[in-house]
Short mmCIF file of C-alpha atoms in Angstrom, two decimals:
data_model
loop_
_atom_site.label_atom_id
_atom_site.label_comp_id
_atom_site.label_asym_id
_atom_site.label_seq_id
_atom_site.Cartn_x
_atom_site.Cartn_y
_atom_site.Cartn_z
CA MET A 1 2.93 -5.19 -17.77
CA PRO A 2 -0.70 -5.39 -18.98
CA GLN A 3 -3.25 -5.52 -16.19
CA ALA A 4 -4.75 -8.70 -17.62
CA PHE A 5 -1.55 -10.56 -16.86
CA SER A 6 -1.34 -9.37 -13.27
CA ASP A 7 -4.87 -10.72 -12.77
CA LEU A 8 -3.47 -14.23 -13.26
CA GLN A 9 -2.21 -15.19 -9.82
CA PRO A 10 -1.63 -18.95 -9.73
CA SER A 11 -2.11 -20.49 -6.32
CA HIS A 12 -0.82 -23.93 -7.30
CA ILE A 13 2.59 -24.93 -8.56
CA MET A 14 1.43 -26.28 -11.90
CA LEU A 15 0.85 -23.37 -14.28
CA ASP A 16 -2.35 -23.72 -16.25
CA SER A 17 -2.41 -23.38 -20.02
CA ALA A 18 -3.62 -19.77 -20.03
CA ILE A 19 -0.80 -18.62 -17.76
CA LYS A 20 1.77 -20.62 -19.73
CA THR A 21 0.61 -19.07 -22.99
CA GLN A 22 0.90 -15.53 -21.67
CA LEU A 23 4.18 -16.21 -19.87
CA ALA A 24 5.71 -17.70 -23.01
CA ALA A 25 4.71 -14.56 -24.92
CA TYR A 26 6.40 -12.35 -22.34
CA LEU A 27 9.54 -14.46 -22.30
CA GLU A 28 9.91 -13.78 -26.02
CA LYS A 29 10.90 -10.26 -24.93
CA LEU A 30 14.11 -11.58 -23.33
CA ARG A 31 17.21 -10.12 -24.97
CA ALA A 32 19.84 -12.16 -23.13
CA PRO A 33 20.00 -15.64 -21.59
CA ILE A 34 19.17 -15.93 -17.88
CA GLU A 35 19.71 -18.60 -15.26
CA LEU A 36 17.49 -19.76 -12.42
CA ILE A 37 19.89 -20.99 -9.75
CA ALA A 38 18.14 -23.16 -7.17
CA SER A 39 19.23 -23.97 -3.62
CA LEU A 40 17.14 -26.98 -2.65
CA ASP A 41 16.83 -29.69 -0.03
CA GLY A 42 14.74 -32.84 0.19
CA GLY A 43 11.55 -31.21 1.38
CA ASP A 44 8.17 -30.84 -0.33
CA ALA A 45 8.63 -27.09 -0.82
CA SER A 46 11.89 -27.72 -2.68
CA ALA A 47 10.17 -30.23 -4.92
CA GLN A 48 7.46 -27.70 -5.68
CA MET A 49 10.01 -24.99 -6.40
CA ARG A 50 11.93 -27.28 -8.77
CA GLU A 51 8.69 -28.05 -10.60
CA LEU A 52 7.88 -24.35 -11.05
CA LEU A 53 11.37 -23.46 -12.30
CA LEU A 54 11.43 -26.32 -14.81
CA GLU A 55 8.01 -25.30 -16.11
CA ILE A 56 9.28 -21.76 -16.69
CA ALA A 57 12.45 -22.98 -18.41
CA GLU A 58 10.38 -25.05 -20.83
CA LEU A 59 8.77 -21.86 -22.14
CA SER A 60 11.93 -20.18 -23.46
CA PRO A 61 15.28 -21.35 -24.86
CA LEU A 62 16.90 -18.39 -23.09
CA VAL A 63 16.00 -19.69 -19.63
CA THR A 64 18.00 -22.47 -17.95
CA VAL A 65 17.79 -24.02 -14.50
CA ARG A 66 20.74 -24.91 -12.28
CA GLU A 67 20.50 -26.73 -8.95
CA ASP A 68 23.95 -25.91 -7.58
CA GLY A 69 22.95 -22.87 -5.54
CA ASP A 70 24.70 -22.39 -2.21
CA GLU A 71 22.16 -20.24 -0.37
CA ALA A 72 21.56 -21.02 3.30
CA ARG A 73 17.82 -20.51 2.85
CA ARG A 74 16.42 -23.66 1.27
CA PRO A 75 14.36 -23.72 -0.77
CA SER A 76 15.29 -20.54 -2.61
CA PHE A 77 16.43 -19.55 -6.07
CA ALA A 78 18.24 -16.70 -7.76
CA VAL A 79 17.57 -14.99 -11.07
CA ALA A 80 20.71 -13.93 -12.89
CA ARG A 81 21.94 -13.06 -16.35
CA ALA A 82 24.07 -15.93 -17.65
CA GLY A 83 27.66 -15.52 -16.56
CA GLU A 84 26.91 -12.89 -13.90
CA ALA A 85 26.63 -13.14 -10.14
CA PRO A 86 22.96 -13.16 -9.05
CA ARG A 87 21.52 -10.09 -7.34
CA ILE A 88 17.83 -11.11 -7.15
CA ARG A 89 16.69 -14.01 -4.97
CA PHE A 90 13.36 -15.53 -3.99
CA ALA A 91 13.36 -17.42 -0.67
CA GLY A 92 9.97 -18.97 -1.22
CA ILE A 93 7.70 -19.87 -4.11
CA PRO A 94 6.51 -16.55 -5.61
CA LEU A 95 2.92 -17.35 -6.49
CA GLY A 96 -0.23 -15.44 -5.57
CA HIS A 97 0.40 -11.70 -5.59
CA GLU A 98 4.15 -12.26 -6.04
CA PHE A 99 3.89 -14.08 -9.37
CA THR A 100 4.11 -10.77 -11.22
CA SER A 101 7.28 -9.98 -9.23
CA LEU A 102 8.83 -13.17 -10.57
CA VAL A 103 7.84 -12.44 -14.16
CA LEU A 104 9.20 -8.89 -14.01
CA ALA A 105 12.45 -10.17 -12.49
CA LEU A 106 12.83 -12.59 -15.42
CA LEU A 107 12.14 -9.95 -18.04
CA GLN A 108 14.25 -7.17 -16.54
CA THR A 109 17.19 -9.45 -15.80
CA GLY A 110 16.96 -10.61 -19.40
CA GLY A 111 17.30 -7.07 -20.71
CA HIS A 112 13.68 -6.00 -21.24
CA PRO A 113 13.54 -2.28 -20.40
CA PRO A 114 11.47 -1.29 -17.36
CA LYS A 115 8.58 1.16 -17.58
CA VAL A 116 10.28 3.74 -15.39
CA ASP A 117 11.17 7.37 -16.05
CA ASP A 118 14.68 7.92 -17.36
CA ALA A 119 15.40 10.22 -14.42
CA VAL A 120 14.57 7.44 -11.96
CA VAL A 121 16.72 4.95 -13.88
CA GLY A 122 19.60 7.41 -13.76
CA GLN A 123 19.11 7.97 -10.03
CA ILE A 124 19.29 4.21 -9.38
CA ARG A 125 22.41 3.76 -11.48
CA ASP A 126 24.12 6.67 -9.74
CA LEU A 127 23.74 5.16 -6.26
CA LYS A 128 27.12 4.53 -4.67
CA GLY A 129 27.90 1.74 -2.23
CA ALA A 130 26.54 -1.71 -1.46
CA PHE A 131 22.92 -2.33 -0.45
CA ARG A 132 21.56 -5.75 0.56
CA PHE A 133 17.79 -5.66 0.98
CA GLU A 134 15.74 -8.47 2.54
CA THR A 135 11.96 -8.20 2.23
CA TYR A 136 9.65 -10.37 4.33
CA ILE A 137 6.31 -10.89 2.61
CA SER A 138 3.18 -12.99 2.66
CA LEU A 139 1.73 -14.30 -0.57
CA SER A 140 -1.66 -12.80 0.30
CA CYS A 141 -0.22 -9.30 0.84
CA HIS A 142 -1.31 -6.86 -1.88
CA ASN A 143 1.26 -4.23 -0.88
CA CYS A 144 4.29 -6.54 -0.81
CA PRO A 145 4.77 -6.87 -4.60
CA ASP A 146 5.29 -3.11 -5.00
CA VAL A 147 8.23 -3.27 -2.60
CA VAL A 148 9.69 -6.49 -4.00
CA GLN A 149 9.46 -5.24 -7.58
CA ALA A 150 11.04 -1.89 -6.73
CA LEU A 151 14.00 -3.48 -4.98
CA ASN A 152 14.42 -6.10 -7.70
CA LEU A 153 14.56 -3.36 -10.32
CA MET A 154 17.20 -1.53 -8.33
CA ALA A 155 19.22 -4.76 -8.24
CA VAL A 156 18.88 -5.15 -12.00
CA LEU A 157 20.09 -1.62 -12.71
CA ASN A 158 22.82 -1.26 -10.08
CA PRO A 159 25.41 -3.99 -9.41
CA GLY A 160 25.79 -2.72 -5.85
CA VAL A 161 22.21 -3.65 -4.93
CA GLU A 162 20.94 -7.11 -3.89
CA SER A 163 17.29 -7.98 -3.25
CA VAL A 164 15.93 -11.05 -1.46
CA MET A 165 12.20 -11.83 -1.14
CA ILE A 166 11.44 -14.03 1.90
CA ASP A 167 8.09 -15.76 2.33
CA GLY A 168 7.35 -15.38 6.04
CA ALA A 169 4.99 -18.37 6.06
CA LEU A 170 7.78 -20.64 4.77
CA TYR A 171 10.49 -19.26 7.06
CA GLN A 172 8.56 -18.90 10.30
CA ASP A 173 11.57 -19.60 12.53
CA GLU A 174 13.44 -16.74 10.89
CA VAL A 175 10.41 -14.49 11.17
CA ALA A 176 10.15 -15.27 14.87
CA ALA A 177 13.86 -14.71 15.46
CA ARG A 178 13.77 -11.32 13.76
CA GLN A 179 10.37 -10.50 15.30
CA VAL A 180 8.75 -9.78 11.95
CA MET A 181 5.05 -9.37 12.70
CA ALA A 182 3.88 -7.25 9.75
CA VAL A 183 4.53 -7.32 6.04
CA PRO A 184 6.17 -6.08 4.00
CA THR A 185 9.13 -5.61 6.35
CA VAL A 186 12.40 -4.57 4.73
CA LEU A 187 15.87 -4.91 6.20
CA LEU A 188 18.91 -3.17 4.75
CA ASP A 189 22.19 -4.87 5.58
CA GLY A 190 20.42 -6.69 8.40
CA GLU A 191 18.96 -3.55 10.00
CA PRO A 192 15.33 -2.30 9.86
CA PHE A 193 14.76 -0.12 6.79
CA GLY A 194 11.02 0.16 6.25
CA GLN A 195 7.63 -1.39 6.83
CA GLY A 196 4.44 -1.27 4.82
CA ARG A 197 3.90 -0.29 1.24
CA MET A 198 6.76 1.69 -0.31
CA THR A 199 7.12 2.84 -3.88
CA LEU A 200 10.36 2.87 -5.83
CA GLU A 201 10.54 6.64 -5.40
CA GLU A 202 10.08 6.35 -1.63
CA ILE A 203 12.86 3.80 -1.35
CA LEU A 204 15.18 5.93 -3.43
CA ALA A 205 14.40 8.97 -1.30
CA LYS A 206 15.56 7.04 1.78
CA VAL A 207 18.84 5.78 0.31
CA ASP A 208 19.62 8.86 -1.80
CA THR A 209 19.78 11.41 1.00
CA GLY A 210 20.32 14.41 -1.26
CA ALA A 211 17.20 13.80 -3.35
CA ALA A 212 14.80 15.71 -1.06
CA ALA A 213 16.86 18.90 -1.15
CA ARG A 214 17.19 18.77 -4.94
CA GLU A 215 13.44 18.26 -5.28
CA ALA A 216 12.66 21.18 -2.96
CA GLU A 217 14.80 23.54 -5.04
CA VAL A 218 12.89 22.58 -8.19
CA LEU A 219 9.45 22.87 -6.59
CA ASP A 220 10.15 26.30 -5.12
CA THR A 221 10.63 27.76 -8.59
CA ARG A 222 7.26 26.67 -9.97
CA ASP A 223 4.72 29.30 -11.00
CA PRO A 224 1.37 29.47 -9.16
CA TYR A 225 -1.22 26.86 -10.11
CA ASP A 226 -4.79 27.71 -10.97
CA VAL A 227 -5.89 24.66 -8.96
CA LEU A 228 -3.67 22.72 -6.57
CA VAL A 229 -5.12 19.42 -5.34
CA VAL A 230 -3.79 18.00 -2.07
CA GLY A 231 -4.27 14.23 -1.96
CA GLY A 232 -3.98 11.39 -4.46
CA GLY A 233 -6.95 9.22 -3.48
CA PRO A 234 -10.28 8.92 -5.32
CA ALA A 235 -11.39 12.45 -4.39
CA GLY A 236 -8.07 14.04 -5.36
CA ALA A 237 -7.83 12.13 -8.62
CA ALA A 238 -11.36 13.13 -9.66
CA ALA A 239 -10.71 16.76 -8.73
CA ALA A 240 -7.49 16.87 -10.77
CA ILE A 241 -9.10 15.32 -13.84
CA TYR A 242 -12.06 17.70 -13.76
CA ALA A 243 -9.76 20.71 -13.33
CA ALA A 244 -7.40 19.66 -16.12
CA ARG A 245 -10.33 19.14 -18.48
CA LYS A 246 -11.17 22.83 -18.01
CA GLY A 247 -7.79 23.73 -19.48
CA ILE A 248 -6.45 25.40 -16.35
CA ARG A 249 -3.03 24.83 -14.79
CA THR A 250 -3.45 21.94 -12.37
CA GLY A 251 -1.12 20.40 -9.81
CA LEU A 252 -1.61 17.42 -7.52
CA VAL A 253 0.40 16.84 -4.34
CA ALA A 254 0.27 13.38 -2.78
CA GLU A 255 2.12 11.69 0.02
CA ARG A 256 1.31 8.43 -1.78
CA PHE A 257 -0.88 8.21 -4.85
CA GLY A 258 -3.94 6.06 -4.18
CA GLY A 259 -4.25 6.90 -0.50
CA GLN A 260 -6.33 4.61 1.70
CA VAL A 261 -7.54 2.70 -1.37
CA LEU A 262 -4.12 1.04 -1.51
CA ASP A 263 -4.93 -0.69 1.78
CA THR A 264 -8.33 -1.95 0.65
CA MET A 265 -8.80 -5.39 -0.86
CA ALA A 266 -12.22 -6.40 -2.14
CA ILE A 267 -14.28 -3.52 -3.59
CA GLU A 268 -17.73 -4.72 -4.62
CA ASN A 269 -19.85 -1.56 -4.44
CA PHE A 270 -18.18 0.61 -7.07
CA ILE A 271 -21.05 0.99 -9.49
CA SER A 272 -20.53 -0.58 -12.95
CA VAL A 273 -17.47 -2.50 -11.71
CA ARG A 274 -18.67 -5.74 -10.17
CA GLN A 275 -15.48 -6.45 -8.25
CA THR A 276 -11.98 -5.03 -8.04
CA GLU A 277 -9.14 -4.57 -5.56
CA GLY A 278 -7.80 -1.37 -4.07
CA PRO A 279 -4.31 -1.45 -5.62
CA LYS A 280 -5.82 -2.03 -9.07
CA LEU A 281 -8.21 0.87 -8.66
CA ALA A 282 -5.39 3.11 -7.39
CA ALA A 283 -3.26 2.25 -10.43
CA ALA A 284 -6.19 3.01 -12.73
CA LEU A 285 -6.76 6.36 -11.00
CA GLU A 286 -3.14 7.37 -11.46
CA GLN A 287 -3.10 6.26 -15.08
CA HIS A 288 -6.25 8.29 -15.77
CA VAL A 289 -4.81 11.41 -14.13
CA ARG A 290 -1.59 11.08 -16.12
CA GLU A 291 -3.57 11.18 -19.36
CA TYR A 292 -4.15 14.88 -18.65
CA PRO A 293 -1.60 17.71 -18.23
CA VAL A 294 -1.60 17.45 -14.43
CA GLU A 295 1.69 18.13 -12.67
CA ILE A 296 1.90 15.28 -10.16
CA ILE A 297 4.08 15.99 -7.14
CA ASN A 298 4.29 12.60 -5.44
CA LEU A 299 5.86 11.56 -2.13
CA GLN A 300 5.41 15.03 -0.67
CA ARG A 301 3.67 15.57 2.65
CA ALA A 302 1.82 18.85 3.20
CA VAL A 303 2.51 20.46 6.57
CA ALA A 304 0.82 23.88 6.40
CA LEU A 305 -1.60 25.96 4.33
CA LYS A 306 -1.50 29.74 4.43
CA SER A 307 -3.90 32.00 2.57
CA ALA A 308 -3.64 35.76 1.99
CA ASP A 309 -4.67 38.24 -0.71
CA GLY A 310 -6.27 35.59 -2.92
CA MET A 311 -3.14 33.43 -3.03
CA HIS A 312 -2.69 30.16 -1.16
CA ARG A 313 0.68 28.76 -0.14
CA LEU A 314 1.14 25.07 0.59
CA GLU A 315 4.22 24.23 2.63
CA LEU A 316 5.73 20.75 2.20
CA ALA A 317 7.72 18.67 4.67
CA GLY A 318 10.70 18.71 2.29
CA GLY A 319 11.00 22.49 2.63
CA ALA A 320 9.35 23.60 -0.62
CA THR A 321 6.36 25.94 -0.92
CA LEU A 322 3.80 25.72 -3.72
CA LYS A 323 1.47 28.59 -4.67
CA ALA A 324 -2.04 28.39 -6.09
CA ARG A 325 -5.04 30.60 -6.84
CA SER A 326 -7.35 27.87 -5.53
CA VAL A 327 -6.83 24.71 -3.50
CA ILE A 328 -8.79 21.47 -3.21
CA LEU A 329 -8.07 19.57 0.00
CA ALA A 330 -8.48 15.80 -0.28
CA PRO A 331 -6.03 14.42 2.32
CA GLY A 332 -8.16 11.36 3.10
CA ALA A 333 -8.03 9.38 6.30
CA ARG A 334 -5.95 6.80 8.16
CA TRP A 335 -6.72 3.83 10.39
CA ARG A 336 -8.12 4.87 13.77
CA GLU A 337 -6.07 3.61 16.71
CA MET A 338 -7.53 2.41 20.01
CA GLY A 339 -5.50 4.90 22.02
CA VAL A 340 -4.70 2.50 24.86
CA PRO A 341 -1.41 1.79 26.64
CA GLY A 342 0.81 -0.62 24.72
CA GLU A 343 -0.84 -0.10 21.33
CA ARG A 344 1.85 2.07 19.77
CA GLU A 345 4.64 0.26 21.57
CA TYR A 346 3.62 -3.01 19.94
CA LYS A 347 2.52 -1.67 16.57
CA ALA A 348 3.80 -4.10 13.91
CA LYS A 349 4.89 -6.34 16.79
CA GLY A 350 1.49 -7.96 17.10
CA VAL A 351 -0.75 -4.90 16.72
CA CYS A 352 -1.80 -4.82 13.05
CA PHE A 353 -4.28 -3.01 10.84
CA CYS A 354 -4.33 -5.18 7.69
CA PRO A 355 -5.59 -8.75 8.11
CA HIS A 356 -4.99 -9.55 4.43
CA CYS A 357 -1.31 -8.62 4.62
CA ASP A 358 -0.34 -9.73 8.09
CA GLY A 359 -2.79 -12.56 8.76
CA PRO A 360 -0.53 -15.34 7.39
CA LEU A 361 2.17 -14.41 9.92
CA PHE A 362 -0.19 -15.57 12.68
CA LYS A 363 -0.92 -19.02 11.27
CA GLY A 364 -1.90 -21.39 14.07
CA LYS A 365 -1.94 -18.61 16.68
CA ARG A 366 -4.61 -16.85 18.73
CA VAL A 367 -5.63 -13.34 17.69
CA ALA A 368 -8.24 -10.69 18.44
CA VAL A 369 -10.13 -8.37 16.12
CA ILE A 370 -11.24 -5.03 17.57
CA GLY A 371 -14.42 -3.72 15.94
CA GLY A 372 -17.79 -5.16 15.00
CA GLY A 373 -18.53 -3.24 11.83
CA ASN A 374 -18.20 -4.68 8.34
CA SER A 375 -14.41 -4.33 8.34
CA GLY A 376 -14.02 -6.05 11.69
CA VAL A 377 -16.34 -8.94 10.94
CA GLU A 378 -14.81 -9.47 7.49
CA ALA A 379 -11.36 -9.51 9.10
CA ALA A 380 -12.47 -12.09 11.66
CA ILE A 381 -13.94 -14.31 8.94
CA ASP A 382 -10.76 -14.14 6.85
CA LEU A 383 -8.48 -14.76 9.82
CA ALA A 384 -10.53 -17.72 11.03
CA GLY A 385 -9.29 -19.69 8.03
CA ILE A 386 -5.65 -19.06 8.98
CA VAL A 387 -5.24 -18.76 12.73
CA GLU A 388 -6.09 -21.11 15.58
CA HIS A 389 -8.71 -18.88 17.17
CA VAL A 390 -10.24 -15.41 16.74
CA THR A 391 -11.87 -13.33 19.47
CA LEU A 392 -13.86 -10.37 18.13
CA LEU A 393 -14.39 -7.56 20.63
CA GLU A 394 -17.09 -4.94 19.99
CA PHE A 395 -17.53 -1.85 22.16
CA ASP A 396 -21.29 -1.69 21.57
CA ALA A 397 -23.88 -4.15 22.83
CA HIS A 398 -24.44 -5.49 19.30
CA LEU A 399 -22.50 -5.99 16.08
CA ARG A 400 -22.93 -3.32 13.40
CA ALA A 401 -21.92 -5.42 10.39
CA ASP A 402 -24.32 -6.49 7.66
CA SER A 403 -26.51 -9.42 8.70
CA VAL A 404 -25.08 -11.74 6.04
CA LEU A 405 -21.59 -11.20 7.50
CA GLN A 406 -22.82 -11.79 11.05
CA THR A 407 -24.43 -15.06 10.02
CA LYS A 408 -21.21 -16.25 8.42
CA LEU A 409 -19.17 -15.18 11.45
CA ARG A 410 -21.32 -17.04 13.95
CA SER A 411 -21.11 -20.22 11.86
CA LEU A 412 -17.35 -20.47 12.36
CA PRO A 413 -16.25 -22.84 15.11
CA ASN A 414 -13.03 -21.02 16.04
CA VAL A 415 -14.50 -17.53 16.52
CA ASN A 416 -15.76 -16.05 19.77
CA VAL A 417 -17.66 -12.72 19.90
CA VAL A 418 -17.49 -10.53 22.99
CA LEU A 419 -19.92 -7.60 23.08
CA ALA A 420 -19.85 -4.49 25.28
CA ALA A 421 -16.08 -4.88 25.58
CA LYS A 422 -13.78 -1.90 26.05
CA THR A 423 -10.11 -2.64 25.34
CA THR A 424 -8.02 -0.92 28.02
CA GLU A 425 -4.46 -2.16 27.45
CA VAL A 426 -2.23 -4.13 25.09
CA THR A 427 0.27 -6.29 26.93
CA GLY A 428 3.50 -7.80 25.72
CA ALA A 429 6.88 -9.26 26.56
CA ASP A 430 10.18 -9.72 24.74
CA GLY A 431 9.21 -7.05 22.21
CA LYS A 432 5.92 -8.56 21.04
CA VAL A 433 2.25 -8.79 22.00
CA ASN A 434 1.17 -11.48 24.44
CA GLY A 435 -2.37 -10.34 25.23
CA LEU A 436 -4.86 -7.58 25.88
CA ILE A 437 -7.00 -6.43 28.78
CA TYR A 438 -10.63 -5.45 28.27
CA GLN A 439 -13.40 -4.24 30.53
CA ASP A 440 -16.93 -5.62 30.51
CA ARG A 441 -18.97 -2.44 30.04
CA SER A 442 -22.13 -4.04 31.42
CA GLY A 443 -20.62 -5.40 34.63
CA GLY A 444 -17.36 -3.47 34.98
CA ALA A 445 -15.10 -6.50 35.44
CA SER A 446 -11.70 -6.61 33.72
CA HIS A 447 -10.53 -9.63 31.75
CA THR A 448 -7.14 -10.63 30.37
CA LEU A 449 -7.08 -12.31 26.97
CA PRO A 450 -3.85 -14.18 26.10
CA LEU A 451 -3.06 -13.92 22.40
CA GLU A 452 -0.31 -13.13 19.89
CA GLY A 453 -1.98 -10.76 17.44
CA ILE A 454 -4.46 -7.87 17.54
CA PHE A 455 -6.12 -6.52 14.39
CA VAL A 456 -7.63 -3.07 14.90
CA GLN A 457 -10.66 -2.35 12.70
CA ILE A 458 -12.48 0.60 14.29
CA GLY A 459 -12.77 3.08 11.48
CA LEU A 460 -10.80 6.04 10.17
CA LEU A 461 -9.42 9.41 11.28
CA PRO A 462 -9.10 12.38 8.88
CA ASN A 463 -5.55 13.42 7.96
CA THR A 464 -6.12 17.03 8.94
CA ASP A 465 -3.84 17.73 11.92
CA TRP A 466 -1.77 20.05 9.74
CA LEU A 467 -4.86 22.10 8.80
CA ARG A 468 -5.78 23.25 12.32
CA GLY A 469 -6.03 27.03 12.21
CA ALA A 470 -6.01 27.11 8.40
CA VAL A 471 -9.65 26.09 7.79
CA ASP A 472 -12.55 25.34 10.12
CA LEU A 473 -12.62 21.75 11.41
CA THR A 474 -15.11 19.81 13.51
CA PRO A 475 -14.04 18.51 16.95
CA ARG A 476 -13.36 15.17 15.19
CA GLY A 477 -11.00 16.90 12.77
CA GLU A 478 -13.22 16.80 9.69
CA ILE A 479 -13.01 19.74 7.26
CA ILE A 480 -16.30 21.64 7.34
CA VAL A 481 -17.67 22.06 3.80
CA ASP A 482 -20.89 23.42 2.35
CA ALA A 483 -23.00 21.93 -0.44
CA ARG A 484 -20.46 23.12 -3.03
CA GLY A 485 -17.44 21.71 -1.21
CA GLU A 486 -16.23 25.16 -0.09
CA THR A 487 -14.43 25.53 3.22
CA SER A 488 -14.35 28.52 5.57
CA VAL A 489 -11.61 30.09 3.42
CA PRO A 490 -12.61 31.56 0.02
CA GLY A 491 -10.87 29.69 -2.77
CA VAL A 492 -10.17 26.62 -0.64
CA PHE A 493 -12.38 23.60 -1.26
CA ALA A 494 -12.36 20.06 0.14
CA ALA A 495 -13.63 16.59 -0.73
CA GLY A 496 -13.46 12.98 0.38
CA ASP A 497 -13.16 11.17 3.69
CA ALA A 498 -11.50 14.11 5.46
CA THR A 499 -14.63 16.28 5.18
CA THR A 500 -18.00 16.47 6.91
CA ALA A 501 -19.65 14.73 3.96
CA PRO A 502 -21.52 11.70 5.35
CA TYR A 503 -20.91 8.12 4.23
CA LYS A 504 -17.20 7.57 3.59
CA GLN A 505 -17.33 5.66 0.34
CA ILE A 506 -15.06 5.62 -2.72
CA ILE A 507 -17.80 6.52 -5.15
CA ILE A 508 -19.00 9.40 -2.94
CA ALA A 509 -15.44 10.72 -2.60
CA MET A 510 -15.06 10.75 -6.38
CA GLY A 511 -18.29 12.65 -6.83
CA ASP A 512 -17.34 15.16 -4.17
CA GLY A 513 -13.92 15.60 -5.78
CA ALA A 514 -15.56 16.43 -9.10
CA LYS A 515 -17.97 18.84 -7.37
CA ALA A 516 -15.16 20.62 -5.53
CA SER A 517 -13.23 20.99 -8.77
CA LEU A 518 -16.20 22.51 -10.58
CA SER A 519 -16.70 24.86 -7.64
CA ALA A 520 -13.04 25.87 -7.74
CA PHE A 521 -13.32 26.60 -11.46
CA ASP A 522 -16.41 28.71 -10.83
CA HIS A 523 -14.50 30.58 -8.10
CA LEU A 524 -11.62 31.30 -10.48
CA ILE A 525 -13.97 32.64 -13.15
CA ARG A 526 -15.78 34.91 -10.71
CA HIS A 527 -12.51 36.06 -9.15
CA SER A 528 -11.05 36.89 -12.56
CA VAL A 529 -14.16 38.80 -13.61
CA ALA A 530 -14.14 40.76 -10.36
CA ALA A 531 -10.48 41.61 -10.82
CA VAL A 532 -11.07 42.84 -14.36
CA SER A 533 -14.12 44.91 -13.29
CA ALA A 534 -12.11 46.54 -10.53
#
């Protein structure tokens, strides 16, 4: 679907003229009649859902609305091809980020072919058994649509698959009963299946248990690469593009293409682009890489790097080993944890890392934000418009965020800032957070803060645990690089947030990725010349 359409995210039930015009154009692609089967009650949300469905039906003669649905969740509606049992359901009004999920469900149910590789389509159709997926989302979550759309597509292609999107804000009693405290949360046949952003390929890998072994067999047979990039974030994407443009054999291994950018919302400092969002930038990066002859090996986690005799071997968690004459490490970073008792126990049970995604689940509740940098203060500001009260705890004696953000924060009536506060424990009961304990660093006294959510915003850690002993790292785990991006091992280069390069910024990571790629190319030339001379 064109990016311009996904930019249109209506937040009100009435669709404006621009959205209606584009939606009508897309509905012309329907090849078969479809039905929207509503299960409604007398509430306001049902009235709003009815209004949305009727507006959609007015745009195409192939779309009809029925109100005889028998779903227990009300309001909800199903999307089905006329005459067939429905396999896609929306328990909630899919606006905001989920509007594109609704449009794709309409088109694909109506016979419009998906933009998915034939091999993936075949893998979905070959799945045996029955799979009922339930996905809890929030309409402000930028990762949720990827999961909803993947599961909906599986339901379209395989009659044994059902997919239900559930708006957690609308079904709060259900969310509380199932202790859903982070989105997206996916259940399969009523049991936990996954949490956080998942691609279609990741979901298939979990349900198709033989896929990993088949993939490993294929990867093991590949010839050595001239350049093998490890990481699919901004640094890895730039490195792959620069290498491919040199006409050398290039591979890119990524656990998830886009990396940390996928978890970033507003990006306003990417020069020449006034404003964008992380998922959009990640999609653009992948599209750009795919315009070149780069062999992308996605959903593969690197576990070891071994170098000997001018050849580097990258071992993957799935059992395969890739070979390369040069390697560019761009594994990126992950959210830093507090490292206190209770944090991991209550992760996704009140301890969260994405205020945009999980904030709506704490509507009307008391939460804390840990961290006084830009990320922490921005999180507190955003949450203040949703929750009852926000307490921001900063370890230092002063906030480190930009002054304009601090001014905005201190103007909010339901925000309290506690400085020189060291969080020492996360407490909970009945499987979810009920508070935290912090120590006053100036006086030494301990305080208990009752709350229901904790949003940790204290920076990043490099994803380099698997590289210990392979290349030189700092005590913090950063890959030590020189001015050319070269590591302690000849032929191995590194770029991005996992390195000693200062200032962890997207634009800097891209530049360092390009630099590392040019350095790797120079290494290959010199190595080849030396080999010929010998």
